[in-house]
Every structure is written in C-alpha cells, then in structure tokens.
Amino acid sequence: MAKGRVSREDWTMAALRAFARGGVSAVAVDVLARELKVSRGSFYWHFENRDALLLAALESWERLATTEVIAAVGTRTEPRARFRTLLLTALGDEGIAGLEPALGAAREAHPAVAEVVDRVTRARIAFLAALFADLGFGPADARHRAVTAYAAYLGWLDLRRTAPGTAPEVLPDGPGAGAALDHLIATLGTPPTDPARSSSSSSSDSERSPEPEPSLRHERSQEQERSQGPGRS
C-alpha cells in the first residue's frame, strides 16, 4: 500500500486501539504498520518518531472525548438537559473499549500521558462543576459533586472491563442499564433542597427555589415524541 493511502488519523487511531490493549508499550510502530497493512516508511511520512505519534494520539483522544463532547453538550440550554446528555454520551458507546482506564493506569508510564490525562481531568471536572453550579449547587457542593461524578464515570468504565458479568448494568446495552443510568443521573443531579446546606456553600443559594426534578423516564418519552414530529432534525 502506498504511504499516502494511510492518513495521520489512521495512525493515531491505531495507536489508541493499541494503547487500550496494552498501554504505552503496545504502541509499537512495526506492530501498527502490520495492522494498517503498510510499510514502516508510511509512519515516517506522518511522524518524526514514536513519541510524536504517541502525543498525536493522546491529543486526538483529548479532542474527540473531551473538547468536542463539551462543545456538543454546551449547545443544550437547560442545565438538566446538559447534565443528562453528558452522562448519556460519556457512558454510552466508548468507541475504543477500555481506552480510558488504560490511559489512567499508564499516567506514570510516559510524561506525555501524564500531561494530557491531567489536562483532560482538569477540563472535565471544571465543566462538571460549572454544570452543577447551573443546577443550583453552591461552589463547594458543585466541586464535590463534580469529583464524585467523575469518579463514578471512571469506575463505571472500569467495571465494564473487569466485571461485565457481575455488573451487566454498566454495559451500554446490558440488562438494567437504562434504569441504572437513570438512577445515577437522578442521584447526582438532584438540586439541593435544604436551605441550610445550600447556604453553607453559597450565601446566594438560599434565595433560590429549586425546581422539582422531573421524571427522567417521562423526559425521555417526551424527547422521543418530539423527535417523531415535523420538527425532527
């Protein structure tokens, strides 16, 4: 296969698949070349060395799994809709199964991994904290819920890899998956109702009257009905 037939993106995605299988050490140029059915020369058409490929792959993951997701979720104007869309997206099809746990486990294996993983973690937690603030939580509560939500996300994905038979609810199409995800969304996203607790995080929160949390199943049904109407995009 001619070297121009395989794109830079083909190499970076192959590197991410290898990373999910075996961490940093699995990102080997010769192995990836065989997977892509090209010569080693094709690699040097796009990258100076293996480290350049690894960094490009990590930056692709950052863009696809964080930057673009945040941008897409941000188009929803209603905070509850943003939160629900975020979790449904994040805990849906992974694209490359096992990649997120593998990246976290390899954080100390290479400086580039640590840098990008830390940057992604900061961006995700900051976005979650802002989202919880929009839901009516004070700054401290919003931060705590953001960290809790992110820990739940990482644990959810790790269970898919380590215990899919024991906890099938964490699989995208597993039995009980919808109910489990609805429960997670409701548990984390229910606005504060205790004025004393809310004011301890933000003095302005006690002046708010939180809206009642709608039924997620009812909301999902309404969305499906709207999608079947003439305004479906």
Short mmCIF file of C-alpha atoms in Angstrom, two decimals:
data_model
loop_
_atom_site.label_atom_id
_atom_site.label_comp_id
_atom_site.label_asym_id
_atom_site.label_seq_id
_atom_site.Cartn_x
_atom_site.Cartn_y
_atom_site.Cartn_z
CA MET A 1 0.00 0.00 0.00
CA ALA A 2 1.39 3.40 -0.95
CA LYS A 3 2.41 5.57 2.00
CA GLY A 4 -0.08 8.31 1.09
CA ARG A 5 -3.01 5.87 1.35
CA VAL A 6 -2.91 5.78 5.17
CA SER A 7 -3.65 9.07 6.87
CA ARG A 8 -2.21 10.58 10.02
CA GLU A 9 -5.55 9.94 11.70
CA ASP A 10 -5.36 6.25 10.73
CA TRP A 11 -2.06 6.02 12.61
CA THR A 12 -3.31 7.89 15.67
CA MET A 13 -6.47 5.79 15.95
CA ALA A 14 -4.44 2.60 15.55
CA ALA A 15 -2.16 3.85 18.33
CA LEU A 16 -5.15 4.46 20.62
CA ARG A 17 -6.51 0.96 19.94
CA ALA A 18 -3.10 -0.47 20.80
CA PHE A 19 -2.95 1.65 23.94
CA ALA A 20 -6.31 0.25 25.06
CA ARG A 21 -5.00 -3.29 24.53
CA GLY A 22 -1.66 -2.97 26.29
CA GLY A 23 -0.72 0.51 27.41
CA VAL A 24 2.24 2.61 26.25
CA SER A 25 4.43 -0.36 25.39
CA ALA A 26 1.80 -1.66 22.93
CA VAL A 27 2.18 1.47 20.78
CA ALA A 28 4.90 -0.06 18.60
CA VAL A 29 5.47 1.25 15.07
CA ASP A 30 6.13 -2.15 13.47
CA VAL A 31 3.02 -3.69 15.05
CA LEU A 32 0.84 -0.78 13.96
CA ALA A 33 2.26 -0.91 10.44
CA ARG A 34 1.25 -4.56 10.17
CA GLU A 35 -2.23 -3.73 11.47
CA LEU A 36 -2.59 -0.96 8.90
CA LYS A 37 -1.01 -3.15 6.18
CA VAL A 38 1.63 -0.57 5.28
CA SER A 39 5.39 -0.37 5.42
CA ARG A 40 7.31 1.31 8.23
CA GLY A 41 8.08 4.09 5.77
CA SER A 42 4.45 5.18 5.89
CA PHE A 43 4.92 6.03 9.54
CA TYR A 44 7.76 8.46 8.82
CA TRP A 45 5.62 10.16 6.21
CA HIS A 46 3.47 11.46 9.07
CA PHE A 47 5.61 11.37 12.23
CA GLU A 48 9.20 12.07 13.19
CA ASN A 49 9.33 9.34 15.83
CA ARG A 50 7.24 7.17 18.15
CA ASP A 51 6.91 9.90 20.77
CA ALA A 52 5.39 12.20 18.15
CA LEU A 53 2.83 9.50 17.31
CA LEU A 54 2.03 8.94 20.97
CA LEU A 55 1.48 12.66 21.58
CA ALA A 56 -0.68 12.99 18.46
CA ALA A 57 -2.78 10.02 19.57
CA LEU A 58 -3.27 11.48 23.05
CA GLU A 59 -4.26 14.85 21.61
CA SER A 60 -6.77 13.14 19.31
CA TRP A 61 -8.29 11.42 22.33
CA GLU A 62 -8.44 14.76 24.16
CA ARG A 63 -10.21 16.42 21.23
CA LEU A 64 -12.69 13.62 20.49
CA ALA A 65 -13.53 12.57 24.05
CA THR A 66 -13.42 15.93 25.82
CA THR A 67 -13.24 19.10 23.72
CA GLU A 68 -15.88 18.04 21.19
CA VAL A 69 -18.12 16.43 23.81
CA ILE A 70 -18.11 19.58 25.96
CA ALA A 71 -18.88 21.71 22.92
CA ALA A 72 -21.78 19.48 21.87
CA VAL A 73 -23.27 19.24 25.37
CA GLY A 74 -22.93 23.00 25.78
CA THR A 75 -25.45 23.59 22.99
CA ARG A 76 -28.22 22.40 25.32
CA THR A 77 -29.58 25.47 27.10
CA GLU A 78 -31.32 23.79 30.04
CA PRO A 79 -28.91 22.62 32.79
CA ARG A 80 -30.68 19.31 33.47
CA ALA A 81 -30.69 18.53 29.78
CA ARG A 82 -26.96 19.29 29.59
CA PHE A 83 -26.21 17.01 32.55
CA ARG A 84 -28.35 14.18 31.23
CA THR A 85 -26.87 14.48 27.73
CA LEU A 86 -23.34 14.49 29.15
CA LEU A 87 -23.78 11.26 31.11
CA LEU A 88 -25.66 9.51 28.33
CA THR A 89 -22.83 10.42 25.96
CA ALA A 90 -19.96 9.63 28.34
CA LEU A 91 -21.40 6.29 29.46
CA GLY A 92 -22.63 5.19 26.04
CA ASP A 93 -20.51 3.50 23.39
CA GLU A 94 -16.85 4.04 24.28
CA GLY A 95 -15.63 3.94 20.70
CA ILE A 96 -12.42 2.19 21.77
CA ALA A 97 -13.32 -0.12 24.64
CA GLY A 98 -11.01 0.10 27.64
CA LEU A 99 -9.12 3.17 26.47
CA GLU A 100 -9.99 5.48 29.37
CA PRO A 101 -8.98 3.00 32.12
CA ALA A 102 -5.80 2.18 30.19
CA LEU A 103 -4.85 5.85 29.91
CA GLY A 104 -5.40 6.42 33.60
CA ALA A 105 -3.37 3.33 34.52
CA ALA A 106 -0.49 4.46 32.30
CA ARG A 107 -0.32 8.00 33.66
CA GLU A 108 3.13 7.45 35.19
CA ALA A 109 4.45 5.45 32.24
CA HIS A 110 5.24 8.40 29.97
CA PRO A 111 5.43 12.20 30.53
CA ALA A 112 3.10 12.90 27.60
CA VAL A 113 0.44 10.59 29.05
CA ALA A 114 0.56 12.32 32.43
CA GLU A 115 0.38 15.78 30.85
CA VAL A 116 -2.62 15.06 28.62
CA VAL A 117 -4.51 12.93 31.16
CA ASP A 118 -4.10 15.64 33.80
CA ARG A 119 -5.25 18.33 31.36
CA VAL A 120 -8.30 16.30 30.37
CA THR A 121 -9.16 15.56 34.01
CA ARG A 122 -8.99 19.25 34.92
CA ALA A 123 -11.17 20.24 31.96
CA ARG A 124 -13.78 17.58 32.67
CA ILE A 125 -14.05 18.29 36.39
CA ALA A 126 -14.24 22.04 35.73
CA PHE A 127 -17.05 21.50 33.22
CA LEU A 128 -18.91 19.26 35.65
CA ALA A 129 -18.51 21.79 38.47
CA ALA A 130 -19.90 24.56 36.25
CA LEU A 131 -22.79 22.31 35.27
CA PHE A 132 -23.63 21.52 38.90
CA ALA A 133 -23.46 25.24 39.71
CA ASP A 134 -26.02 25.82 36.96
CA LEU A 135 -28.20 23.16 38.60
CA GLY A 136 -28.29 25.21 41.80
CA PHE A 137 -25.42 23.89 43.89
CA GLY A 138 -23.08 26.25 45.73
CA PRO A 139 -19.36 26.31 44.81
CA ALA A 140 -18.22 23.72 47.36
CA ASP A 141 -21.11 21.33 46.66
CA ALA A 142 -20.64 21.77 42.91
CA ARG A 143 -16.95 20.87 43.18
CA HIS A 144 -17.65 17.87 45.40
CA ARG A 145 -20.36 16.58 43.06
CA ALA A 146 -18.08 17.10 40.07
CA VAL A 147 -15.35 14.96 41.62
CA THR A 148 -17.90 12.34 42.68
CA ALA A 149 -19.45 12.25 39.21
CA TYR A 150 -16.05 11.89 37.57
CA ALA A 151 -15.06 9.09 39.95
CA ALA A 152 -18.36 7.35 39.17
CA TYR A 153 -17.65 7.71 35.44
CA LEU A 154 -14.19 6.16 35.70
CA GLY A 155 -15.47 3.35 37.92
CA TRP A 156 -18.37 2.67 35.57
CA LEU A 157 -15.99 2.21 32.64
CA ASP A 158 -13.58 0.11 34.67
CA LEU A 159 -16.41 -2.25 35.71
CA ARG A 160 -17.15 -2.84 32.02
CA ARG A 161 -13.64 -4.21 31.69
CA THR A 162 -13.25 -6.05 35.00
CA ALA A 163 -16.74 -7.30 35.91
CA PRO A 164 -19.19 -7.15 32.98
CA GLY A 165 -20.86 -10.38 34.06
CA THR A 166 -21.23 -9.35 37.69
CA ALA A 167 -22.45 -5.83 36.93
CA PRO A 168 -24.09 -6.01 33.49
CA GLU A 169 -25.89 -2.72 34.19
CA VAL A 170 -22.69 -0.85 33.30
CA LEU A 171 -22.69 -2.23 29.75
CA PRO A 172 -24.28 0.12 27.18
CA ASP A 173 -26.90 -2.47 26.22
CA GLY A 174 -26.75 -4.60 29.35
CA PRO A 175 -29.88 -5.68 31.27
CA GLY A 176 -30.96 -2.88 33.58
CA ALA A 177 -28.52 -0.42 32.01
CA GLY A 178 -31.14 2.25 31.38
CA ALA A 179 -32.52 2.11 34.91
CA ALA A 180 -29.03 2.20 36.44
CA LEU A 181 -28.04 5.21 34.36
CA ASP A 182 -31.30 7.00 35.21
CA HIS A 183 -30.58 6.37 38.89
CA LEU A 184 -27.05 7.79 38.59
CA ILE A 185 -28.32 10.90 36.80
CA ALA A 186 -31.08 11.48 39.36
CA THR A 187 -28.79 10.86 42.33
CA LEU A 188 -26.07 13.25 41.21
CA GLY A 189 -28.23 15.85 39.51
CA THR A 190 -31.00 16.46 42.04
CA PRO A 191 -30.73 20.12 43.11
CA PRO A 192 -30.27 20.97 46.79
CA THR A 193 -33.46 21.26 48.84
CA ASP A 194 -32.01 22.02 52.30
CA PRO A 195 -31.55 25.81 52.60
CA ALA A 196 -29.06 25.45 55.46
CA ARG A 197 -26.92 23.04 53.48
CA SER A 198 -27.11 25.17 50.38
CA SER A 199 -26.23 28.40 52.19
CA SER A 200 -23.15 26.78 53.71
CA SER A 201 -21.74 26.54 50.19
CA SER A 202 -23.04 29.82 48.80
CA SER A 203 -24.98 32.54 50.59
CA SER A 204 -26.93 33.32 47.45
CA ASP A 205 -28.23 29.76 47.10
CA SER A 206 -30.68 30.14 49.99
CA GLU A 207 -32.58 32.71 47.95
CA ARG A 208 -33.25 30.21 45.18
CA SER A 209 -36.27 27.97 44.96
CA PRO A 210 -35.02 24.83 43.17
CA GLU A 211 -37.27 23.43 40.51
CA PRO A 212 -38.59 19.93 41.14
CA GLU A 213 -36.60 17.21 39.37
CA PRO A 214 -38.70 15.84 36.50
CA SER A 215 -39.04 12.15 35.89
CA LEU A 216 -36.17 11.11 33.66
CA ARG A 217 -38.27 8.43 32.04
CA HIS A 218 -41.07 10.95 31.37
CA GLU A 219 -38.50 13.39 29.96
CA ARG A 220 -37.08 10.65 27.71
CA SER A 221 -40.60 9.81 26.47
CA GLN A 222 -41.27 13.48 25.69
CA GLU A 223 -37.99 13.73 23.76
CA GLN A 224 -38.90 10.66 21.72
CA GLU A 225 -42.35 12.10 20.91
CA ARG A 226 -40.81 15.39 19.80
CA SER A 227 -38.26 13.58 17.65
CA GLN A 228 -41.09 11.91 15.75
CA GLY A 229 -42.82 15.21 14.94
CA PRO A 230 -42.32 17.53 11.98
CA GLY A 231 -39.53 19.43 13.77
CA ARG A 232 -37.17 16.43 13.92
CA SER A 233 -33.68 17.42 12.84
#
